[in-house]
PDB file of C-alpha atoms in Angstrom:
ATOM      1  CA  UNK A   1     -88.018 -97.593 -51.253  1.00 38.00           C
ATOM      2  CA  UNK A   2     -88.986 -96.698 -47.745  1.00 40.00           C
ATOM      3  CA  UNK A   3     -90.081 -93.377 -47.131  1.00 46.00           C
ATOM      4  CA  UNK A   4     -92.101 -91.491 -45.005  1.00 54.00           C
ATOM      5  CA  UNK A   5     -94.815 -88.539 -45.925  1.00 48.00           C
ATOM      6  CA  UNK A   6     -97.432 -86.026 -45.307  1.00 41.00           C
ATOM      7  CA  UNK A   7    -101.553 -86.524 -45.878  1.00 46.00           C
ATOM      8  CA  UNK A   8    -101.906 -82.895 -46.020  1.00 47.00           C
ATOM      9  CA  UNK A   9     -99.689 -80.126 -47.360  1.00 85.00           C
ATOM     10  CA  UNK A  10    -101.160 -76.947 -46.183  1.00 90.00           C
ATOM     11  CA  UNK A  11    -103.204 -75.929 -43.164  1.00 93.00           C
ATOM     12  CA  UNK A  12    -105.213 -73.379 -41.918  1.00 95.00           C
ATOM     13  CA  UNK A  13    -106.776 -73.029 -38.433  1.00 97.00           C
ATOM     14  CA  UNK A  14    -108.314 -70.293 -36.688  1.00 97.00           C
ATOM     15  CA  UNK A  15    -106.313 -69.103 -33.211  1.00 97.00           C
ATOM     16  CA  UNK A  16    -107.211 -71.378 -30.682  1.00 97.00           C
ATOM     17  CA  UNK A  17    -108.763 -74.375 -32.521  1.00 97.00           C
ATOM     18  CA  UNK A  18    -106.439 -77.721 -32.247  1.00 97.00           C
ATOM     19  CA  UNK A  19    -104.651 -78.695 -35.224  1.00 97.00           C
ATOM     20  CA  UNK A  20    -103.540 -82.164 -36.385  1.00 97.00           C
ATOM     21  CA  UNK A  21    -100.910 -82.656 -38.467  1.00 96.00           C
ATOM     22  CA  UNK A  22    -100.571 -86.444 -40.182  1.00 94.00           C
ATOM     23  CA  UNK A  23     -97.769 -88.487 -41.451  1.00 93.00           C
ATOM     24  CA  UNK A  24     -97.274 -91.781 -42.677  1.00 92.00           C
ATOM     25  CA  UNK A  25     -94.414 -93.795 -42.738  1.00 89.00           C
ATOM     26  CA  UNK A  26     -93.858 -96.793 -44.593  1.00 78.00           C
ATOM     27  CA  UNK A  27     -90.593 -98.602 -42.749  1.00 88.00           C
ATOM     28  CA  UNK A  28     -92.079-101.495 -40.268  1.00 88.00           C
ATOM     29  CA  UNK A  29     -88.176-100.882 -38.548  1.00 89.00           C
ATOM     30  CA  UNK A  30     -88.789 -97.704 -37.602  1.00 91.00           C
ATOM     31  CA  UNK A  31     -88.337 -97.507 -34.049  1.00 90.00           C
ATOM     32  CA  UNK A  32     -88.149 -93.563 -33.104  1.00 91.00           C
ATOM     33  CA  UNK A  33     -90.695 -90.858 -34.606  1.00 93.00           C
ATOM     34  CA  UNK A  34     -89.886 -86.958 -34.211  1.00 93.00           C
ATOM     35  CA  UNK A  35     -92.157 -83.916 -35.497  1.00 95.00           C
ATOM     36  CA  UNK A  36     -89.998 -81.007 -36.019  1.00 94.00           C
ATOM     37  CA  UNK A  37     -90.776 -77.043 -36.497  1.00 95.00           C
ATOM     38  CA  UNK A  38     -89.504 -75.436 -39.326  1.00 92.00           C
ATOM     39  CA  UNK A  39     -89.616 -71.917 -39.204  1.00 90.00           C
ATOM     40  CA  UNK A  40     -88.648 -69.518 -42.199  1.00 85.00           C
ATOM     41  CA  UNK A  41     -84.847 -69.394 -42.538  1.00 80.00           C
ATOM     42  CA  UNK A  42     -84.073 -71.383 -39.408  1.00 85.00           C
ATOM     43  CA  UNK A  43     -83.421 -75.299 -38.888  1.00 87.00           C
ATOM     44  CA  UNK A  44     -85.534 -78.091 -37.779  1.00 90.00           C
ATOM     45  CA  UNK A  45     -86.892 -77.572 -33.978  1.00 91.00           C
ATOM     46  CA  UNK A  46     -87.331 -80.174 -31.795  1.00 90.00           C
ATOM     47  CA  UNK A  47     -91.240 -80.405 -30.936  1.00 94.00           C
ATOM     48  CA  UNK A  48     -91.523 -84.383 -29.346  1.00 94.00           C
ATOM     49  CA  UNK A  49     -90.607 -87.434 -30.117  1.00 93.00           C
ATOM     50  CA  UNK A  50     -92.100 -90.678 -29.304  1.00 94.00           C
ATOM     51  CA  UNK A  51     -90.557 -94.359 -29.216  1.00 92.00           C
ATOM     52  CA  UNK A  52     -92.139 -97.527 -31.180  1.00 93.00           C
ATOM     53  CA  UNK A  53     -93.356 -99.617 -27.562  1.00 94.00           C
ATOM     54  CA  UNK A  54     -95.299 -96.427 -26.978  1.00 95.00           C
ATOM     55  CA  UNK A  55     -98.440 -94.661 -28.921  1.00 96.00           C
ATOM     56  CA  UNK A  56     -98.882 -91.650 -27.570  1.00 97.00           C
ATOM     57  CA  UNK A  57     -96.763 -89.290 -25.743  1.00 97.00           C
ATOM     58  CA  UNK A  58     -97.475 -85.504 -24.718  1.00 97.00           C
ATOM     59  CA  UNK A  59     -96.017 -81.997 -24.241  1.00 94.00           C
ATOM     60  CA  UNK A  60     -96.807 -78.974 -23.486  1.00 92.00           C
ATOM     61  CA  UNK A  61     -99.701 -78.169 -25.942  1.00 96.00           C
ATOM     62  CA  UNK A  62     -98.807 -81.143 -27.878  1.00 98.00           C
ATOM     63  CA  UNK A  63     -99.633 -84.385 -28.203  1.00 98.00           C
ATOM     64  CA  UNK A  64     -98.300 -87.213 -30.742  1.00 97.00           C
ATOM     65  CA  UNK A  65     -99.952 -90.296 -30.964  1.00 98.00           C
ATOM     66  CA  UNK A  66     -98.441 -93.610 -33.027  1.00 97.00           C
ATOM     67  CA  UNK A  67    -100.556 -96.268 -34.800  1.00 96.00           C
ATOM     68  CA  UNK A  68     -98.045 -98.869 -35.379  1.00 93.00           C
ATOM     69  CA  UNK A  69    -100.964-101.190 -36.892  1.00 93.00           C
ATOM     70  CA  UNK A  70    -101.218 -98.568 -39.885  1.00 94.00           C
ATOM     71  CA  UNK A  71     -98.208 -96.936 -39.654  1.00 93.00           C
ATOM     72  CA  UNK A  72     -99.628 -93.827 -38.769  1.00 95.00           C
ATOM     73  CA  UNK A  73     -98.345 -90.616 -36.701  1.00 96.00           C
ATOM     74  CA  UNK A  74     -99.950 -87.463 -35.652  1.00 97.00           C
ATOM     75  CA  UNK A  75     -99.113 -84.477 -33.875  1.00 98.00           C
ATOM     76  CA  UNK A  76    -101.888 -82.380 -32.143  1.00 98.00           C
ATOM     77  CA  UNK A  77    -101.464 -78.783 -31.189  1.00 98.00           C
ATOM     78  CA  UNK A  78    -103.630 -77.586 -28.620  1.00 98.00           C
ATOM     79  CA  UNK A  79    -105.349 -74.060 -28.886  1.00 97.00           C
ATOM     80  CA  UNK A  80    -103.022 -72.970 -31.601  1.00 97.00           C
ATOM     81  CA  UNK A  81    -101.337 -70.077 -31.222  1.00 97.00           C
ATOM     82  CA  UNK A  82     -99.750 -67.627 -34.452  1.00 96.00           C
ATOM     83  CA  UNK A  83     -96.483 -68.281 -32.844  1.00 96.00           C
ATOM     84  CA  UNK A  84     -97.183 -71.695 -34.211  1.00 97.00           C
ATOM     85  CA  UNK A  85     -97.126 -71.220 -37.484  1.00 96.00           C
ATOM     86  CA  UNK A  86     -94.309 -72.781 -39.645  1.00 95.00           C
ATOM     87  CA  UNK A  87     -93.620 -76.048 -41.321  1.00 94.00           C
ATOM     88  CA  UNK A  88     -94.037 -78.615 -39.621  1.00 96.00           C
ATOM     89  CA  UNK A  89     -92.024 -82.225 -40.605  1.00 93.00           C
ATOM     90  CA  UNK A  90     -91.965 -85.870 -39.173  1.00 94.00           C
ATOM     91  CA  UNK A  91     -89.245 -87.723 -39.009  1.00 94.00           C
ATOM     92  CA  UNK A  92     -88.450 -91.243 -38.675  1.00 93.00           C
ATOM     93  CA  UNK A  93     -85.264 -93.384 -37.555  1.00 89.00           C
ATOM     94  CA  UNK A  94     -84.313 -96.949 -36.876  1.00 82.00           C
ATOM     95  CA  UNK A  95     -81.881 -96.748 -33.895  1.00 69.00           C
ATOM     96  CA  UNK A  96     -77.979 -97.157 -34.793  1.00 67.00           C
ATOM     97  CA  UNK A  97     -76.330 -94.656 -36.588  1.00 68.00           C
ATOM     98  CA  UNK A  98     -79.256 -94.934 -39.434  1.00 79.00           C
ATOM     99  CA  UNK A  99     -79.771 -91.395 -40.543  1.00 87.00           C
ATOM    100  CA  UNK A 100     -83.480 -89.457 -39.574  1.00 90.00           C
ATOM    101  CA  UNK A 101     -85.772 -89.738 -42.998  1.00 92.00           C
ATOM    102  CA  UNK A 102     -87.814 -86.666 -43.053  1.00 92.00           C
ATOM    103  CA  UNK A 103     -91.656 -86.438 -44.296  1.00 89.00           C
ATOM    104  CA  UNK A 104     -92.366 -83.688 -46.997  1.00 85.00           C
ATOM    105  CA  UNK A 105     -93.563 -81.666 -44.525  1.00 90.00           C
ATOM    106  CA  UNK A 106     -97.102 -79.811 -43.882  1.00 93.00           C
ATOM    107  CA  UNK A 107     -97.065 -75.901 -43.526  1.00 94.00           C
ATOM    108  CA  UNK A 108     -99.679 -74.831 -40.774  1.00 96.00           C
ATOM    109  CA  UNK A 109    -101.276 -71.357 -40.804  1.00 96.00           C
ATOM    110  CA  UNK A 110    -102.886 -69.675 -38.100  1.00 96.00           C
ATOM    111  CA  UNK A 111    -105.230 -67.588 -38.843  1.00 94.00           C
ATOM    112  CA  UNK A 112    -106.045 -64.833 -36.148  1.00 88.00           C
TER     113      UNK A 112
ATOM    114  CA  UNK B   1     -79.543 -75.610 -23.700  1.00 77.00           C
ATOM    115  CA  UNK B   2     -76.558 -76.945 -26.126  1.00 81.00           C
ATOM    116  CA  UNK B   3     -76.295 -75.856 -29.296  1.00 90.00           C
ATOM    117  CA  UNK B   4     -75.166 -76.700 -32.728  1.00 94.00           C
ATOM    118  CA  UNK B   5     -73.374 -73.627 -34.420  1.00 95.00           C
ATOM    119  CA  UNK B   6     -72.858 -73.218 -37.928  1.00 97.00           C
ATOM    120  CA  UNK B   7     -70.894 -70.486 -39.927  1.00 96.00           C
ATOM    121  CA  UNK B   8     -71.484 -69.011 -42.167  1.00 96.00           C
ATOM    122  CA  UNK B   9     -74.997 -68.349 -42.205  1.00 95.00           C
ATOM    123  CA  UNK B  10     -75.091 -67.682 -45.954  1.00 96.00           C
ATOM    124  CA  UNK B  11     -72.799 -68.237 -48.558  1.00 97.00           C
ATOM    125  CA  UNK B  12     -72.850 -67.006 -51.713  1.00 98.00           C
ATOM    126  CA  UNK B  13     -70.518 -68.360 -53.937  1.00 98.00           C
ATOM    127  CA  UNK B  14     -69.849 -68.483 -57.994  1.00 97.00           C
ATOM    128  CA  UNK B  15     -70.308 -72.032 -60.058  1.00 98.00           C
ATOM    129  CA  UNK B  16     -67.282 -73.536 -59.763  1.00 97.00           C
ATOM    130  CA  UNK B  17     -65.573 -72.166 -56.709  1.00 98.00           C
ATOM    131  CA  UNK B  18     -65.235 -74.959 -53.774  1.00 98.00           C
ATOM    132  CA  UNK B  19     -67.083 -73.911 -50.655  1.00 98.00           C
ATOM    133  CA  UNK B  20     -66.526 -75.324 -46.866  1.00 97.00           C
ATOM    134  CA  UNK B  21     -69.545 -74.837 -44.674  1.00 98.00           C
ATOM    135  CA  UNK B  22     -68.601 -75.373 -40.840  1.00 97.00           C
ATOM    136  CA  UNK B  23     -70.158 -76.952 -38.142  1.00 97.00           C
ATOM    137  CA  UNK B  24     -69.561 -76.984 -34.119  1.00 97.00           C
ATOM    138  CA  UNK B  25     -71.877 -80.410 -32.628  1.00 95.00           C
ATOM    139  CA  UNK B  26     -72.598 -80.369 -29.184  1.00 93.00           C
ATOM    140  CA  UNK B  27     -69.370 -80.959 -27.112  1.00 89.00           C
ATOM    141  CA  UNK B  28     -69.954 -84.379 -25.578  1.00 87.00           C
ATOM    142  CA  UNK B  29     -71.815 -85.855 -28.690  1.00 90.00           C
ATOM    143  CA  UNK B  30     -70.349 -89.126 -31.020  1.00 88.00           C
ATOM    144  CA  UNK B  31     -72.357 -88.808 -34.386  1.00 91.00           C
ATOM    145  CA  UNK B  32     -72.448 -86.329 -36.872  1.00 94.00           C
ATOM    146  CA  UNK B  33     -74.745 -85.307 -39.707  1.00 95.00           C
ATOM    147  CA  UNK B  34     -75.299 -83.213 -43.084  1.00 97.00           C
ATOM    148  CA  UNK B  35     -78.231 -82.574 -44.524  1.00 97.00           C
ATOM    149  CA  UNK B  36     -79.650 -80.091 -47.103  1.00 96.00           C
ATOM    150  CA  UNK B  37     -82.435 -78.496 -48.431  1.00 93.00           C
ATOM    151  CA  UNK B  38     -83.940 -77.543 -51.423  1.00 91.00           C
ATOM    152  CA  UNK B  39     -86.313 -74.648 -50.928  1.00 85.00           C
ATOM    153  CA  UNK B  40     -89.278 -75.543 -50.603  1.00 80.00           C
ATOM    154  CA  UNK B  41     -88.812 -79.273 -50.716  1.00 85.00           C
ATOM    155  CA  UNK B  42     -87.632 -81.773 -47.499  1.00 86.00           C
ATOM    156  CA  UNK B  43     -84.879 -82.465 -45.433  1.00 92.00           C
ATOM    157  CA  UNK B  44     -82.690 -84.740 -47.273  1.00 94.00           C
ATOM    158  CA  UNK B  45     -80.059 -86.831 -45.266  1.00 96.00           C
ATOM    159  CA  UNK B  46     -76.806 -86.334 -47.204  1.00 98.00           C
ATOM    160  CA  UNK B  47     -73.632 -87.908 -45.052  1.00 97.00           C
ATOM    161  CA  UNK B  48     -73.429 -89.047 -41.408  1.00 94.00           C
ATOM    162  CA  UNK B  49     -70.176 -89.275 -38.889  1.00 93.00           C
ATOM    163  CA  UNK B  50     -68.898 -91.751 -36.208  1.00 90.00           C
ATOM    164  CA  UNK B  51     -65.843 -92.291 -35.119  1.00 88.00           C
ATOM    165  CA  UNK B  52     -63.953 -90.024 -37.151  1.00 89.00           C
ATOM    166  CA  UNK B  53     -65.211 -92.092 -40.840  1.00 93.00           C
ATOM    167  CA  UNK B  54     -68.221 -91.880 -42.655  1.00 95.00           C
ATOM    168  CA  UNK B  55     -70.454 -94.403 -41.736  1.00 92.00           C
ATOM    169  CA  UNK B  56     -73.384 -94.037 -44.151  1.00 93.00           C
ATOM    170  CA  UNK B  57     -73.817 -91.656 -47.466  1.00 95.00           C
ATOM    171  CA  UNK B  58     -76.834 -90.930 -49.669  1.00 96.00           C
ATOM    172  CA  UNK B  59     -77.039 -90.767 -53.674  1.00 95.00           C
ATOM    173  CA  UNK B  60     -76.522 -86.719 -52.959  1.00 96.00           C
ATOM    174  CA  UNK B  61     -72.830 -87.150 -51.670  1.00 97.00           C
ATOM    175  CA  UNK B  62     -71.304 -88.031 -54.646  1.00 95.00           C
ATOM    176  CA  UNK B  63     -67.391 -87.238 -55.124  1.00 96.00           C
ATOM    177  CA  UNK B  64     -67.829 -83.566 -55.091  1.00 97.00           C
ATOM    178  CA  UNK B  65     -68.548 -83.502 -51.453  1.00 98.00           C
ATOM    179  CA  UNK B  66     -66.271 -84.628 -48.573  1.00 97.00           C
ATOM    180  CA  UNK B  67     -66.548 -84.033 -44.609  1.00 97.00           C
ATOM    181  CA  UNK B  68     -64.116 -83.836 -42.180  1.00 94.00           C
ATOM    182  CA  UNK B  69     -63.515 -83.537 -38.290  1.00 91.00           C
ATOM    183  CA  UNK B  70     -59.943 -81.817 -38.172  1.00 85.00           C
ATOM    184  CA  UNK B  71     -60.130 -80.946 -34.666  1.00 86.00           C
ATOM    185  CA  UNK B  72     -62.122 -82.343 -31.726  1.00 77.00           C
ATOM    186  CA  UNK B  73     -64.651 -79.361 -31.921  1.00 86.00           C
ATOM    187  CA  UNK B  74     -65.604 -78.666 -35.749  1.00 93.00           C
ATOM    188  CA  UNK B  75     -66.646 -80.707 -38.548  1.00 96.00           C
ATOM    189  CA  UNK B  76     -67.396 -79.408 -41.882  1.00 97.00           C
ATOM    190  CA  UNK B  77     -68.706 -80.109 -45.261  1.00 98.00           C
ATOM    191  CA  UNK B  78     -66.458 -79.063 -48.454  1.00 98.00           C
ATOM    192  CA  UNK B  79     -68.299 -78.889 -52.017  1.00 98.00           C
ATOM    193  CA  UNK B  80     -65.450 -79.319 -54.566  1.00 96.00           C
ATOM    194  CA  UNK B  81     -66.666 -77.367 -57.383  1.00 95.00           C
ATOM    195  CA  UNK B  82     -69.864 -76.203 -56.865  1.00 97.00           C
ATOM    196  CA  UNK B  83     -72.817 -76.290 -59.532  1.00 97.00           C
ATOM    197  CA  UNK B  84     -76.162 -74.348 -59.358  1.00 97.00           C
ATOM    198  CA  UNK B  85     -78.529 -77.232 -57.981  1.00 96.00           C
ATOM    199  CA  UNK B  86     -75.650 -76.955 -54.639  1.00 97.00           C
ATOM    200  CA  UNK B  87     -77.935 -74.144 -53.501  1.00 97.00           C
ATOM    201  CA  UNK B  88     -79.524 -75.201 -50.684  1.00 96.00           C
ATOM    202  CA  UNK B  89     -79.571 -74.718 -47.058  1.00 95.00           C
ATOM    203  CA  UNK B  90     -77.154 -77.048 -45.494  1.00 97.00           C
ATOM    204  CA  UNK B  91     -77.996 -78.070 -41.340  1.00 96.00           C
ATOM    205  CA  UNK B  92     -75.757 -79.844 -39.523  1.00 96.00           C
ATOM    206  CA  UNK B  93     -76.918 -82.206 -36.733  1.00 94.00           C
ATOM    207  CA  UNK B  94     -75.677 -84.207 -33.866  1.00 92.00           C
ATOM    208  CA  UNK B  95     -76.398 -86.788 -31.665  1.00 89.00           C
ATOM    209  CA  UNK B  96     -75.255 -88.146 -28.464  1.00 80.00           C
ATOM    210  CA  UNK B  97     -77.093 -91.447 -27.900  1.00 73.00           C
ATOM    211  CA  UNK B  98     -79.498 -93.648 -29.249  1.00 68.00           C
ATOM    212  CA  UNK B  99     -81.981 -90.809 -29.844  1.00 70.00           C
ATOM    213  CA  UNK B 100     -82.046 -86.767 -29.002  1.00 76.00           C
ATOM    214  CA  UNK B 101     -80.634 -85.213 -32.508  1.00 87.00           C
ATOM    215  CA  UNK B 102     -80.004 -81.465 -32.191  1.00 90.00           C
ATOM    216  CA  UNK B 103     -80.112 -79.385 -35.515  1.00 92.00           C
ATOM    217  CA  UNK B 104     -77.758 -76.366 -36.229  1.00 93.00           C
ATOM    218  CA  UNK B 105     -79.511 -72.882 -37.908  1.00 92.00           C
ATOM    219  CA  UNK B 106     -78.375 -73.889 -40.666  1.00 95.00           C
ATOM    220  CA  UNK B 107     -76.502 -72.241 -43.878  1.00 96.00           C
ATOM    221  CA  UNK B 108     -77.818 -71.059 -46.778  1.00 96.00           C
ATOM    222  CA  UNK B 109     -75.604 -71.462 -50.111  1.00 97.00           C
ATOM    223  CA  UNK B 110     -76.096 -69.696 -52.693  1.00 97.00           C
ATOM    224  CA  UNK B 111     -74.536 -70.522 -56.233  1.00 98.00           C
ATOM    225  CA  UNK B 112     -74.351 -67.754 -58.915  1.00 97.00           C
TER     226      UNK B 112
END
């Protein structure tokens, strides 16, 4: 069926490097991408979201960028920070009142 | 900012027993959500909400689970008899248009 997931599990990156975190998705309907932060014990975070007639949209420190041609979404943290460690998850949805699928999700670790 | 509440934070709660976990959306917003998950694992999508009926259910929500919206402020999520693989942690979301979900804290059941 359609799903969406995760290139990369786990990753580590020294304080103040960027990180990218990947996801694929696999449903061409898809019209609305979110990355979420997942800290221990807490529920998802809103990070950014980004819409299908755009492919790349940015935030304070982060950036997601879309490839609709390879169904393909990233999310870019700039100079990461320990604060930004967690799990980190993309989501996808398809407008309506179609539930969010969720990616596996990739833990990031900042390493000080 | 809004928020989505949800009580209790953690349940524990012995195989069997029939458990309500409670939700408060955001005031002004039309669709509702459950979803769970499995430590360690995703964000599963387990029932969503509109217009006071469920509009769309996964393979998860099977006859042991039921929502409801008895008041124009809560909505909860009532496991009939609870087995082992319930435990989980449970969010609640909501949404007031097309996109923008918000995600409660979550609670964490615990079956024994």
């Amino acid at each position: 069926g359609e799903s969406v997931g995760l290139h990369l599990p786990t990753l580590s990156v020294q304080e103040g490097d960027n990180s990218i975190i990947n996801c694929a998705y696999s449903n061409s309907a898809s019209d609305y991408f979110i990355w979420y932060k997942q800290e221990s014990g807490k529920g998802p975070q809103f990070i950014i979201d980004i819409r299908s007639n755009m492919d790349k949209r940015q935030g304070q420190r982060v950036t997601v960028l879309l490839n609709k041609t390879v169904k393909h979404l990233s999310l870019q943290i700039a100079a990461t920070q320990p604060g930004d460690s967690a799990v980190y998850f993309c989501a996808e949805g398809s407008g309506g009142n179609t539930p969010l699928v969720f990616g596996k999700g990739t833990r990031l670790s900042v390493i000080a | 900012e809004p928020e989505v509440t949800q009580t209790p934070s953690h349940q524990v709660t012995q195989m069997g027993q029939e458990v309500i976990l409670r939700c408060v959306p955001i005031s002004n917003h039309l669709y509702f959500y459950w979803y769970r998950q499995i430590l360690g694992q995703k964000v599963e999508f387990l029932v969503s909400f509109y217009n006071n009926e469920i509009s769309e259910k996964s393979e998860i929500f099977d006859d042991q689970f039921s929502v409801e919206r008895p008041d124009g402020s809560n909505f909860t999520l009532k496991i009939r008899s609870t087995k082992l693989e319930d435990s989980a942690m449970y969010f609640c979301a909501s949404r007031g248009g097309y996109y923008g979900y918000t995600f409660g804290s979550g609670t964490r059941l615990t079956v024994v």
